Amino acid sequence: MERLRHILILGLAMATLLSGSASSLVSQGHSVPADKGWSEPWIQSLYARGEKEVFRGRDLDTIGMPVCGIGTGQLYLCGDGSLGCWEIFNSHFSIGTGAGAYDQLRTPSRPVDHGIGILLKTDNRWDLRTLGTKDFENVAFCGEYPIGTVTYEQPGYPLKVALEAFSPFIPLNAQDSALPATLLHVTIRNDSQNLQETRLLTWLENLVCLHSAQQEEGFRRSEIRRKGHIGTIAQSAFSPPPDDEPEPARPNLLLADFEGEDYGDWTSTGEAFGKGPAQGTLPGQQPVSGFLGKGLINTFLQGDEPQGTLISPVFVIQRKRIQFLIGGGAHQDQTCIQLLVKGHVVRTAHGENAERLKWSSWNVESLVGQEAQIRIVDHHSGGWGHINVDHIEQTDLPRHGSVVSLEHLLDHGTLTYSLIPCASEAETQQILEGLNLPHDVEDETVFPLTERRTSALLSQRVLLQPGKQQTFTCLLTWHFPNHVHGHEYASRFQDAKEVRDHVTRNYSRLVTDTRKWRDLYYDSTLPYWLLDRIHSTMSTLSTGTAQWWKNGRFWAFEGVACCAGTCTHVWNYAHGHARLFPELARSVREMQDFDSEQGGFHQNGLVGFRSDRAYAADGQNGTILKAYREHLVSRDTSFLERNWPRIKKALLFSIQQDGNRDGLIENSQHNTYDINFEGPNTMVGSLYLAALRAGEEMAKVMGDKPFARTCREIFAAGSKNTMERLWGGEYFIQEVDLEKYPKHQVGQGCLSDQLFGQGWAHQLGLGYLYPRESVIQALDSIWRYNWAPDVGPHNALHPPLRVFAVPGEAGLFTCTWPKSRHLDQGVMYKNEVWTGIEYQVAGHMIWEGMTDQGLSIVKGVHERYHPSVNNPYNEIECGDHYARGLASWGIYLALMGFEYDGPRGEIGFAPKVTPHAFRAAFTTAQGWGRFTQQTVDNLQINEMSLEHGELWLKILRLTSEIGTPPEEVTLRVGRFKKRANWDLKQDRLWIDFPKGLRLKKGQTLTVQIRNSPWKDRAISP
Ligand SMILES: [Ca+2]
Ligand SMILES: [Ca+2]
Ligand SMILES: [Ca+2]
């Protein structure tokens, strides 16, 4: 498929010629063109169903699609079909602030010896090909989250192979979508004219204690068990038996303390190490501490840019351990210290993105007597591209490590890997020997932790007739329970074998339901690219960003291992998890926001934004909206009843910030840009007004009429006062004294998030907060002033703090000042582009019918996350897999015009694109299914088919695309007509089931609407 970036740039070039005069109205220092250079092909590409994107060649390098369960760690299906990242051991790698992460082509790490090979019998010999780009010329990746498929072909090779990988993902079934398990299905097809004899071989090294193996003492055990046609490798590790008579510790042998003027007999290459050891912190560096004496290795020489190595003279290993102080970057193999024996790296360690040096050590008992060298490496120039090292010595008694038994380590646990159908041990042994492969195939292998050993499973032999195929199943399960808060999965399973048993017992259901959701979601009239983009961010739940604790609480960082505490203001943007797995979102409300023991709720109604005591104005108001959303996506009112007193208190806290109840919050407002707004503005203000409306609705449900009235009155005042004081003519501005508050303000600027609360209000059916025409005009200004088809020119004038879009790419700036001087000290992150804000704004535009603009913004994101640039499944902000991106689901709701109130049994649809032929999946509190709308001449047919669970229905709202009023509306479920009343309210067709309708899995409700003169009437069966 042609990359649309080119179409856009061509269109833009033409438009620039035509639109010279428009830009003269805006201030100097604003370089976003009002005319976006739309071309016909560009607009068409936004709506065309298109083809499913399939990636090949270099595009495969960046792809890493999460394929583990929600909150179970992070494991990627890479573009070539290998498994990468392997962060299932309760520790994750943080990229820090995100600076330098976006614009570097990153490839997922593959730290583990794992693979799948195809055996083909030719000339009475077995020929082995490994699934990957080395043995297959034509490799193609197709990701339909949650399922990834990789195909392999090789000219002249008679077999075609397809690998399908996923972890069960079933909306409304959080537990089965949070299994520490990955399923791999390998289908081998005989594409030749001859009979082919084939087998599958797969191998996996023992991963238990993957990270601590170099420091700790103990043993690993790999067992192979065969039960029926299932073969399983079971991996574990255990501490050595206690030493009866420990040998006395010998004195330490110092290898280097870096106290000299130069490096003495150590040899350096490159620039990073300079002429000699550093004396502490270097210019421009955060304080370095923890080293001994005055000198240390510190490669932040002229910053992170320089690279180099420093290598020690040869020495003989004479103690059980080598210990050292280490700090600096966490780049595996790039900012590290290594132990070399005969030129090979046998041990390695890197920093943890912290300047402070900490003790670490390697267990080298098995290497005593060997000649070795230490090598310190700086092969990284981006963020944290340096290493700090000091005081390297040999020792018998380390200052660190072996203080706890293995069984308590973060990466201790169990893991199983199964193959179905599996061959016997004897057969496996014989064939592996013939292939000269060293893998363990015995029923039990025990070896020291410091060794790496790999076990293999061989499939039964398969004879494939021409055109026939066979599927093999590989199943990976794990159980690493030592997370500080425990894992939800560990409350259900004792070890990896129990996870495996659960998966195998429920195999058909787990696979069928996952595929059913995938098929339903993708069987839509919406464009493939858009479906891909919207659903890709759901994978964030299955990364190091998200955790599901043993006590049932869903908890999250903002990005992987970055910014803790399910931050209220970042998660303000996230919708996908709450619509697909509402129980997870409800747990955040009940166990965090409204919990004063373990969460952030305080008696004055303050909801600490990271479960703490800190106030964030946007997060506080968003908490009310989330509470209302969680109520709407419930089956009944019990959630609201349980939490109402605290929801009300939290809203009263906001009303207290307002003070005079004029509907404007004027005081200091900390917010998601990590700054404080001083004075009224509509970013916080629209969230506040939406929260008041939500409060009014919840109060009505709870029968609290006085409070409902209070909310309504403050809301009405706020709406009016906003228009009087904050309407700038084209968009909403901030009232602020810039003399008094020169830093971090919006002032006359155009903030992309200025209508954040209005987008929320549409999602919750709360209506308009401000006059509709002003809302649309403000959105149009955001489009005109903040969305650049090429961020280059504006960023050339105003460089971003961190880069999330590069010149040539489209993006929506956080804030611009088209009508006044650019506030260089204004809103932090103003010149940056965040996908979560882009989705928030795009979703809102689509609600308002601005679909060309909304879809263009989303398409801009999609192009930035094309695999030729970045991993499509990893939207970066402050950290990988940043949670704000879960805002994408708001776009999906807007495209359907989806309205839902579970406890009331109300559901509504108003498709915003192709309303004459529309089809999409929808989810509710208890069921999910397909909605379709089709018109032919004067007939409109709507269908709701339930594919999972059930749906309680009292009111159904539709739009009539064949003109109103309709003459006749008929309803049926299957063959049976249903009785209902219908009415036309505000151009919407309301269908009321007086007794309610319970739609069950497999049932379809069909609505036929015929056009003619309108009369209010009951439908006769
Ligand atoms: Ca020193
Ligand atoms: Ca460097
Ligand atoms: Ca006020």
mmCIF file of C-alpha atoms and ligand atoms in Angstrom, residues 299 304-307 378 380-381 385-386, ligand 2:
data_model
loop_
_atom_site.group_PDB
_atom_site.id
_atom_site.type_symbol
_atom_site.label_atom_id
_atom_site.label_comp_id
_atom_site.label_asym_id
_atom_site.label_seq_id
_atom_site.Cartn_x
_atom_site.Cartn_y
_atom_site.Cartn_z
ATOM 1 C CA THR A 299 31.427 8.205 30.597
ATOM 2 C CA ASP A 304 25.902 10.949 26.379
ATOM 3 C CA GLU A 305 27.068 11.371 22.797
ATOM 4 C CA PRO A 306 30.625 9.871 22.907
ATOM 5 C CA GLN A 307 31.119 6.121 22.853
ATOM 6 C CA ASP A 378 29.625 2.729 26.305
ATOM 7 C CA HIS A 380 25.031 4.394 23.385
ATOM 8 C CA SER A 381 24.576 8.079 22.550
ATOM 9 C CA GLY A 385 23.957 6.671 27.192
ATOM 10 C CA HIS A 386 26.696 6.461 29.784
HETATM 11 CA CA CA B 2 27.763 7.490 25.510
#
